[in-house]
mmCIF file of C-alpha atoms in Angstrom:
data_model
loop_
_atom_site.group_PDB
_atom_site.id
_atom_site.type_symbol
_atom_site.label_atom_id
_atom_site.label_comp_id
_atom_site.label_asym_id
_atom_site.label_seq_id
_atom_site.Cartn_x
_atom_site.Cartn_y
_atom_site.Cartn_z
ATOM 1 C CA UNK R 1 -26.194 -20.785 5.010
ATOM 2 C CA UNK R 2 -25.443 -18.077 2.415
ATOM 3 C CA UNK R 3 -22.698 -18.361 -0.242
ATOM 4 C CA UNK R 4 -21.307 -15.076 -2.125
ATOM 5 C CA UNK R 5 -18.772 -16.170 -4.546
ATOM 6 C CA UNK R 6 -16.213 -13.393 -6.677
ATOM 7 C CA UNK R 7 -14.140 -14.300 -9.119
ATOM 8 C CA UNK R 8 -11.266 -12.096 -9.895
ATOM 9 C CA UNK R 9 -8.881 -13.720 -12.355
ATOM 10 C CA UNK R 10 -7.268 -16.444 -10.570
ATOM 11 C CA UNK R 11 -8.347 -15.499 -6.900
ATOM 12 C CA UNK R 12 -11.870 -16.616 -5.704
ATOM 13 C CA UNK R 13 -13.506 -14.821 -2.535
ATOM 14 C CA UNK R 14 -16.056 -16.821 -1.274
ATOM 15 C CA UNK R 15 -18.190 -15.214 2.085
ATOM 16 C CA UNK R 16 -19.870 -17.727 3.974
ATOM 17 C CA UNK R 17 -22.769 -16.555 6.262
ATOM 18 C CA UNK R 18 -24.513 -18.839 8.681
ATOM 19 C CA UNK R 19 -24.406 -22.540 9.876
ATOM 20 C CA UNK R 20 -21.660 -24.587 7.628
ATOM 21 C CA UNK R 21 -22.795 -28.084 9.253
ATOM 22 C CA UNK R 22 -24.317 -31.366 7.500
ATOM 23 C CA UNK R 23 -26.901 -29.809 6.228
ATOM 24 C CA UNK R 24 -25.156 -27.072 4.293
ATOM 25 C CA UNK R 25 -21.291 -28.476 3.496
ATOM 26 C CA UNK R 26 -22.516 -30.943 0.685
ATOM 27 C CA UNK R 27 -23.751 -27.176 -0.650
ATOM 28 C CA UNK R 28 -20.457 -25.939 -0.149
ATOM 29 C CA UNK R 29 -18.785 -28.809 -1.206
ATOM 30 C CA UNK R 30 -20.864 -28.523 -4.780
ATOM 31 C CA UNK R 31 -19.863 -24.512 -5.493
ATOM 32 C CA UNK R 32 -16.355 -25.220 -4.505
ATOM 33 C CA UNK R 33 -15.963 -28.384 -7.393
ATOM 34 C CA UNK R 34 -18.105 -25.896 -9.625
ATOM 35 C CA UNK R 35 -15.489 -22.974 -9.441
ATOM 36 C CA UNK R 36 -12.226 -24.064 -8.302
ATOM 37 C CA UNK R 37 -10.986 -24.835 -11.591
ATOM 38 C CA UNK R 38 -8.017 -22.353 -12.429
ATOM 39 C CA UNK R 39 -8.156 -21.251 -9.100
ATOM 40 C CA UNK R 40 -4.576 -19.708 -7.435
ATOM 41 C CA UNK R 41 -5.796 -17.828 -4.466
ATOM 42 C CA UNK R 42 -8.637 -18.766 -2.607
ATOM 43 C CA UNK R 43 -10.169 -17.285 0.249
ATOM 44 C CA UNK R 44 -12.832 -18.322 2.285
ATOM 45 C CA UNK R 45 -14.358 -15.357 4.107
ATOM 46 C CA UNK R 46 -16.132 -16.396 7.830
ATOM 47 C CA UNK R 47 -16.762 -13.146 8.889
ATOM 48 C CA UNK R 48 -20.765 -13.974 9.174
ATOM 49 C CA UNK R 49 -20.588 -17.625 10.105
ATOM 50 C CA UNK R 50 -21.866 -18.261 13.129
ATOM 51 C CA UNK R 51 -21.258 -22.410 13.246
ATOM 52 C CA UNK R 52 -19.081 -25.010 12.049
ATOM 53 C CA UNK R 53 -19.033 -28.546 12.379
ATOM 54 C CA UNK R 54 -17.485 -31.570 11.262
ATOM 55 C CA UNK R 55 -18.912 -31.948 7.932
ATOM 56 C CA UNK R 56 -17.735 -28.368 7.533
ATOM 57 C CA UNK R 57 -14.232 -29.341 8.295
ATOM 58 C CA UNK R 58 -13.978 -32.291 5.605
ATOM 59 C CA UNK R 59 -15.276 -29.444 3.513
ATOM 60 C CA UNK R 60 -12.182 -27.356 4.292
ATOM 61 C CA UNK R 61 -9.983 -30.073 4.303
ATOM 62 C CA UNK R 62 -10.460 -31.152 0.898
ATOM 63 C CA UNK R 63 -10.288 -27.801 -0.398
ATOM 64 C CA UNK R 64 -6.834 -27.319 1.534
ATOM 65 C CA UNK R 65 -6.210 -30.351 -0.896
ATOM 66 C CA UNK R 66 -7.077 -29.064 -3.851
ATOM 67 C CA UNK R 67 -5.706 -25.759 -3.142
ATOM 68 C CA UNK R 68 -2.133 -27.106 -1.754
ATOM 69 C CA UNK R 69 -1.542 -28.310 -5.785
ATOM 70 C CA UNK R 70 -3.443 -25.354 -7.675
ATOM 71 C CA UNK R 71 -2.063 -22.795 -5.147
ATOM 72 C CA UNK R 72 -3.260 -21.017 -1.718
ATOM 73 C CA UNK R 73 -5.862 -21.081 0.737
ATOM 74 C CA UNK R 74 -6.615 -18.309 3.508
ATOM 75 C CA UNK R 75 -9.610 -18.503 6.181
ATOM 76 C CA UNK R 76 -10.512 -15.308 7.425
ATOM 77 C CA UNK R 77 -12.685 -12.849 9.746
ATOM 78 C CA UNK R 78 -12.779 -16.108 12.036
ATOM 79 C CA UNK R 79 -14.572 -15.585 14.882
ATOM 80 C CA UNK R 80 -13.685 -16.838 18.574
ATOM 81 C CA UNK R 81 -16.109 -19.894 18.894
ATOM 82 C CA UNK R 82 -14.676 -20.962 15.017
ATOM 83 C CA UNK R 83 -11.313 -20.454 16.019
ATOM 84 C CA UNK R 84 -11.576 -22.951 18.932
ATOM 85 C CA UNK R 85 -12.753 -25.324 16.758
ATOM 86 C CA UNK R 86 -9.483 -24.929 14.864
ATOM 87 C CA UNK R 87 -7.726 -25.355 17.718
ATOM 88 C CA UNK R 88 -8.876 -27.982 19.486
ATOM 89 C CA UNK R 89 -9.014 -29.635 16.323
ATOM 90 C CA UNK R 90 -6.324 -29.198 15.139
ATOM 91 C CA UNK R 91 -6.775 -27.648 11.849
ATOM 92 C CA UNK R 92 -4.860 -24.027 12.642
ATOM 93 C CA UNK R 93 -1.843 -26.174 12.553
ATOM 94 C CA UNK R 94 -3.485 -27.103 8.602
ATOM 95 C CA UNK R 95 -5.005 -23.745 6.994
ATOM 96 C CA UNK R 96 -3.689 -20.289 7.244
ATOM 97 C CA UNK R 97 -6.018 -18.719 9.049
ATOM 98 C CA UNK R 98 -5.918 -14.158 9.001
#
């Protein structure tokens, strides 16, 4: 997995490209803690992830978390296998998903 981070004041883009799974979320996990700080607006870009599993989703949960005190979250570019995921999970009922 790939991780492009942009900071633009208080809004953080960060493009995910890959497999977010056990392997990769304590990665994710890591960069979020590092740059979340001060952080109003963030937005986690899924336009080239091709996998997500269940590590991935604690990862998004606890950023939801984080995010729900500091400000706002928004998932996008998710693509139709990801978006099951949300659904059957659950968790489109949790983020805000574009």
């Amino acid at each position: 997995m790939t991780i492009d981070k942009n900071k633009n004041g208080a809004e953080l883009i960060i493009a995910l490209s890959g497999r977010l799974d056990t392997i990769t979320a304590p990665r994710l996990e890591a960069e979020l803690k590092e740059s979340i700080d001060g952080v109003e607006h963030l937005v986690l870009d899924f336009a080239e992830l091709a996998y997500l599993s269940s590590a991935g989703l604690r990862v998004l949960l606890a950023a939801q978390k984080i995010m729900n005190k500091q400000g706002d979250m928004v998932v996008r570019h998710v693509n139709e296998t990801i978006a099951d995921i949300f659904d059957v999970t659950g968790f489109c009922d949790i983020l805000t998903i574009e």
